[in-house]
Each structure stands twice: as structure tokens, then as C-alpha cells.
Amino acid sequence: MADPHDTSAPAQTAVLVAGGTGALGTAVLQAMLEAGRPVVATWRSEEERDRVRDDFADSSGLTLVEADLTDPVSVERAVAGVPSLGAVVNLVGGYAAGTKVHETDPDAFDAMLRLNLRPGFLLARAAMPRLVDADGGTFVGVSARAALRPFPGAAGYITAKAAVLAFIQALDTEYGDAGVRCNAVLPSVIDTPANRRSMPDADFSRWVSPEHIATVVRFLTSHESAPISGAAVPVYGRA
Ligand SMILES: NC(=O)c1ccc[n+]([C@@H]2O[C@H](COP(=O)([O-])OP(=O)(O)OC[C@H]3O[C@@H](n4cnc5c(N)ncnc54)[C@H](OP(=O)(O)O)[C@@H]3O)[C@@H](O)[C@H]2O)c1
């Protein structure tokens, strides 16, 4: 078995980036490809697939695969199709807010759990045997600062992101001895076009850029981060 704390091993195994067509996803793809790491990214809408394909037309290291990350069969197919899998980065998630608990539709609460939690579980379920067989690897998930610092009106989202963090740490305890390191990043507000549209009066300079988070994610999938496992890494920018 590989020593999970060995910083000297080569880092050119492939990374599966789930949700790679999103705002953070595009920056993560860029960071991984710049490091020369082969990347397989999942897509869901043809429009987003085409945009990413155009954005990275000059990169030979990127493969795009269709996947519904809430469907076990689709996830297993996506994971099985990655040659030399060494890392999984799960960026799939989403946000809903605006109601206190007593005003929240039960289905809306469930939907937050399903969107934020289920993809990571399905990815880990499919990928852990391969990473263990490969003598180790890394798994990175995205929680949120709100998991540690809740605010009113988003209990479903906050609960889901706290569960993402708990899940990553549970994974790390189950697979750490087999050489698989699992870590979570906790963004504050990411400086995305969608957030700028929904909060036009905010001070964007206090937000964290997707590119900065992507650098941290890349580090967590590399051998340079070998001593780090089971961590909740704050990526808050100046907020
Ligand atoms: N934005 C923020 O301020 C912020 C703050 C804290 C944490 N986060 C977390 O950071 C992560 C990335 O955020 P982001 O702003 O980059 O989000 P985003 O732009 O909405 O990207 C989410 C990605 O997930 C994909 N996706 C959603 N449901 C899917 C499904 N069932 N199957 C396959 N793919 C699916 C989306 O595909 P489509 O494009 O086809 O929908 C997209 O590629 C999320 O987990 C989010 O909760 C974000």
C-alpha cells in the first residue's frame, strides 16, 4: 500500500471532476489542466458541455462525460470510464434560501439534501474501491462556511452542507488507512456571475474567487498535501 504521507510520488493520475461545467468547476478544470493532470469532467446540459469544450479547445487533457450525479448507475458508469483514477473532486451542489423552517416546504428541504449530499455519496461509493486498488488517492468535497456559521433562512442548505462535511470526515476515517485522503473546502460567497446578478449591491472584493478555490482544490489532490486528511479547509477570501 502507498504511504499517504509520501510527498515524492508522481501526481499524474487522472482527476474526475463532478460538476466541472459550473462556475467553480471551470476554474478547477483550468487549474488541473495547467498542472498537466488528465481530467474527466461530468456534464448534464449540452449547452454547458459545448461551452466547456469551446473554452478548453486547446487542452488535450480534458474528457467530457455525460452523467446525472444523483443516479447510481450513471455515477458508476462515469467513474468506471476514468483511466488511472487518482482523485475525485465533487463540486455538485446548490443553494436555496428565503424561508424560515416553519415556512419551508418539506420537499424543498429534501431537495437541498439530495442535491448537496447524494452525489458525493454515490461518487465515493463507486470510486473508493478503485482508489484503494490503486494504492491510494484523494477525494475532495465542497461544504460551505455556512455549515460552521449558520444564518437564518437557509436551514435546508446549511444542514446539507454540514452533512457534506460530516460525510467527508466519515469517508476519511473509513479509507484513510488504505491511502485515500478525503478533505472538504468551505467557501464563503464565491465571486460568480450568478452571485453578482443576485446580490448586485454587495462588495464583490470581499468574496472568494473561483480561481483561488481551484488552487486549493488542486493542492488537496496533489502529493504536496500528503499530510492533510479529514480537513475542513476554509476558503473565505476577505469575508
Ligand atoms: N457559489 C457560492 O457562493 C458557493 C458558496 C459555498 C459553497 N458553494 C458550493 O460550491 C459548489 C460549486 O458551486 P458553483 O457556484 O460553481 O455552482 P454551479 O455553477 O451551479 O455548478 C454546479 C455544477 O453541478 C452540476 N450539477 C448540478 N446537479 C447535477 C446533477 N444532478 N448531475 C450532474 N451535475 C449536476 C451543474 O450542472 P449544470 O450546469 O448542467 O446544472 C454544474 O456543473 C457547490 O457545491 C456549491 O453548493 C458555492
XYZ file of C-alpha atoms and ligand atoms in Angstrom:
287
model
C 0.000 0.000 0.000
C 1.195 3.541 -0.767
C 2.176 5.750 2.137
C -0.463 8.512 2.166
C 2.154 10.874 3.602
C 4.701 10.236 0.845
C 5.189 13.600 -0.881
C 7.548 12.243 -3.530
C 5.136 10.139 -5.607
C 4.220 11.335 -9.139
C 0.914 13.196 -9.452
C -0.237 12.487 -12.974
C -3.121 10.142 -12.312
C -6.476 11.365 -13.627
C -8.935 13.564 -11.748
C -12.680 13.092 -12.053
C -14.351 16.495 -11.614
C -18.076 16.133 -10.957
C -19.919 19.355 -11.723
C -16.987 20.515 -13.811
C -19.166 22.695 -16.036
C -20.195 25.029 -13.178
C -18.672 28.343 -12.118
C -16.177 26.796 -9.700
C -15.883 23.780 -11.987
C -14.480 25.747 -14.890
C -11.752 27.186 -12.661
C -10.943 23.733 -11.255
C -10.611 22.304 -14.772
C -8.257 25.145 -15.683
C -6.103 24.613 -12.584
C -5.849 20.855 -13.087
C -5.048 21.103 -16.789
C -2.402 23.766 -16.139
C -0.752 21.278 -13.777
C -0.721 18.704 -16.576
C -3.230 16.470 -14.829
C -5.589 14.449 -17.085
C -9.165 15.477 -16.272
C -12.525 13.815 -16.814
C -15.387 16.262 -16.182
C -19.074 15.438 -15.995
C -21.726 17.419 -17.849
C -25.507 17.464 -17.736
C -26.723 20.036 -20.255
C -25.475 20.013 -23.850
C -25.199 23.788 -23.759
C -22.754 23.665 -20.841
C -20.839 20.785 -22.420
C -20.383 22.811 -25.612
C -19.285 25.922 -23.713
C -16.642 23.983 -21.761
C -15.485 22.184 -24.904
C -15.007 25.585 -26.605
C -13.292 27.134 -23.565
C -10.783 24.284 -23.408
C -10.453 23.591 -27.130
C -6.668 23.923 -26.857
C -6.362 21.417 -23.991
C -5.796 17.803 -24.950
C -6.075 16.532 -21.366
C -9.821 17.067 -20.913
C -12.512 14.423 -21.468
C -16.200 15.281 -21.006
C -18.708 12.607 -19.949
C -22.452 12.883 -19.503
C -23.655 11.980 -16.004
C -26.577 12.532 -13.677
C -24.807 12.661 -10.340
C -27.955 11.725 -8.414
C -28.298 8.433 -10.306
C -26.192 5.473 -9.042
C -25.925 3.759 -12.436
C -24.869 6.955 -14.174
C -22.256 7.668 -11.483
C -20.841 4.144 -11.628
C -20.527 4.422 -15.403
C -18.749 7.776 -15.150
C -16.288 6.504 -12.529
C -15.601 3.263 -14.406
C -14.752 5.235 -17.547
C -11.856 7.149 -15.974
C -8.485 5.562 -16.745
C -5.859 5.717 -13.946
C -8.224 7.333 -11.470
C -6.287 9.110 -8.725
C -8.626 11.821 -7.463
C -12.307 12.693 -7.279
C -13.457 16.283 -6.887
C -17.170 16.716 -6.282
C -18.466 20.226 -6.926
C -22.134 19.377 -7.436
C -24.398 21.313 -5.118
C -26.832 24.152 -4.956
C -28.419 26.826 -2.796
C -31.944 27.734 -1.734
C -32.961 30.291 0.892
C -35.640 32.749 1.827
C -37.875 30.840 4.230
C -37.628 30.013 7.905
C -38.115 26.379 8.884
C -41.852 26.718 9.662
C -42.399 28.216 6.194
C -40.345 25.655 4.280
C -41.962 23.043 2.082
C -40.757 19.558 3.128
C -39.959 18.719 -0.479
C -37.757 21.814 -0.757
C -35.864 20.726 2.368
C -35.400 17.222 0.948
C -34.264 18.652 -2.387
C -31.387 20.508 -0.692
C -30.217 17.305 0.977
C -30.488 15.330 -2.231
C -28.641 17.834 -4.414
C -25.812 18.553 -1.983
C -25.317 15.166 -0.326
C -26.286 12.344 -2.661
C -23.739 12.988 -5.467
C -20.791 12.817 -3.055
C -22.092 9.608 -1.526
C -22.626 7.998 -4.941
C -19.229 9.129 -6.196
C -17.453 7.804 -3.119
C -19.396 4.544 -3.270
C -18.246 3.997 -6.861
C -14.726 5.411 -6.583
C -13.375 4.170 -3.245
C -12.762 0.576 -4.390
C -10.799 1.883 -7.378
C -8.746 4.316 -5.310
C -7.980 1.624 -2.741
C -6.984 -0.820 -5.513
C -4.730 1.887 -6.956
C -2.913 2.111 -3.592
C -4.462 5.430 -2.663
C -5.830 8.701 -3.941
C -7.756 11.759 -2.877
C -11.376 12.847 -2.585
C -12.397 16.499 -2.255
C -15.920 17.720 -1.500
C -17.427 21.190 -1.202
C -19.153 22.116 2.029
C -19.680 25.808 2.905
C -18.767 28.323 5.592
C -22.471 28.330 6.457
C -22.052 24.792 7.818
C -19.992 26.307 10.647
C -21.606 29.768 10.741
C -25.333 29.350 10.077
C -27.555 32.278 9.125
C -31.380 32.467 9.117
C -33.491 31.404 6.161
C -31.480 28.550 4.662
C -31.806 25.599 7.061
C -32.011 23.015 4.270
C -28.837 24.281 2.594
C -26.973 24.699 5.893
C -27.963 21.238 7.096
C -26.930 19.704 3.782
C -23.525 21.406 3.771
C -22.889 20.372 7.394
C -23.748 16.828 6.348
C -21.321 17.067 3.417
C -18.562 17.922 5.877
C -19.533 15.060 8.208
C -19.649 12.680 5.258
C -16.171 13.661 4.047
C -14.759 13.147 7.529
C -16.531 9.796 7.854
C -15.067 8.771 4.491
C -11.615 9.758 5.645
C -11.884 7.554 8.708
C -13.052 4.601 6.600
C -10.474 4.831 3.793
C -7.550 6.805 5.263
C -5.691 3.670 6.296
C -5.947 2.438 2.695
C -4.193 5.592 1.488
C -7.203 7.633 0.397
C -7.214 11.179 1.797
C -10.582 12.944 1.987
C -10.911 16.685 2.564
C -13.574 19.370 2.329
C -13.297 23.000 1.283
C -15.671 25.532 2.826
C -16.262 28.557 0.580
C -17.920 31.733 1.825
C -19.540 33.535 -1.112
C -17.866 32.695 -4.414
C -17.443 35.531 -6.909
C -19.559 34.007 -9.683
C -21.704 35.718 -12.338
C -24.824 34.216 -10.699
C -23.942 35.692 -7.284
C -23.185 39.101 -8.828
C -26.599 39.042 -10.503
C -28.458 38.073 -7.324
C -26.510 40.439 -4.985
C -25.680 43.453 -7.207
C -25.050 45.809 -4.247
C -22.575 43.549 -2.420
C -18.862 44.326 -2.127
C -17.530 41.754 -4.603
C -13.955 42.335 -3.425
C -14.797 40.532 -0.175
C -15.829 37.365 -1.995
C -13.510 34.487 -2.844
C -12.624 33.915 -6.486
C -13.216 30.523 -8.131
C -9.570 30.589 -9.210
C -8.306 30.861 -5.630
C -10.512 27.968 -4.501
C -9.393 25.940 -7.519
C -5.763 26.325 -6.448
C -6.629 24.950 -3.013
C -8.573 22.064 -4.546
C -5.648 21.226 -6.816
C -3.312 21.280 -3.813
C -5.597 18.891 -1.921
C -5.476 16.432 -4.834
C -1.694 16.630 -5.102
C 1.063 14.873 -3.188
C 2.155 18.245 -1.784
C -0.849 17.990 0.581
C 0.113 14.475 1.703
C -0.082 15.198 5.471
C -3.609 16.663 5.180
C -6.647 14.432 5.580
C -10.099 14.773 7.088
C -9.726 18.551 6.991
C -12.340 21.295 6.750
C -10.419 23.929 4.799
C -11.828 27.468 4.978
C -11.694 29.341 1.658
C -13.339 32.593 2.699
C -11.453 35.294 0.791
C -11.646 38.575 2.749
C -15.120 37.928 4.122
N -21.495 29.863 -5.281
C -21.247 30.063 -3.982
O -21.216 31.200 -3.481
C -20.966 28.885 -3.083
C -20.717 29.083 -1.719
C -20.447 27.966 -0.905
C -20.448 26.694 -1.459
N -20.707 26.541 -2.797
C -20.699 25.195 -3.365
O -19.674 25.108 -4.339
C -20.043 24.168 -5.351
C -19.900 24.797 -6.720
O -20.687 25.985 -6.754
P -20.923 26.761 -8.130
O -21.306 28.153 -7.769
O -19.800 26.528 -9.078
O -22.245 26.003 -8.641
P -22.805 25.843 -10.137
O -22.219 26.863 -11.041
O -24.293 25.779 -10.015
O -22.246 24.421 -10.567
C -22.822 23.237 -10.107
C -22.448 22.128 -11.072
O -23.110 20.940 -10.671
C -23.797 20.383 -11.793
N -24.942 19.620 -11.364
C -25.972 20.006 -10.580
N -26.817 18.970 -10.388
C -26.319 17.924 -11.079
C -26.704 16.576 -11.294
N -27.823 16.059 -10.733
N -25.956 15.786 -12.070
C -24.838 16.271 -12.643
N -24.375 17.525 -12.470
C -25.127 18.347 -11.698
C -24.173 21.587 -12.619
O -24.504 21.208 -13.933
P -25.464 22.172 -14.844
O -24.636 23.349 -15.167
O -25.812 21.332 -16.001
O -26.641 22.493 -13.950
C -22.866 22.398 -12.513
O -21.886 21.851 -13.374
C -21.457 23.709 -4.989
O -21.396 22.517 -4.253
C -21.962 24.849 -4.123
O -23.010 24.457 -3.256
C -20.963 27.594 -3.611
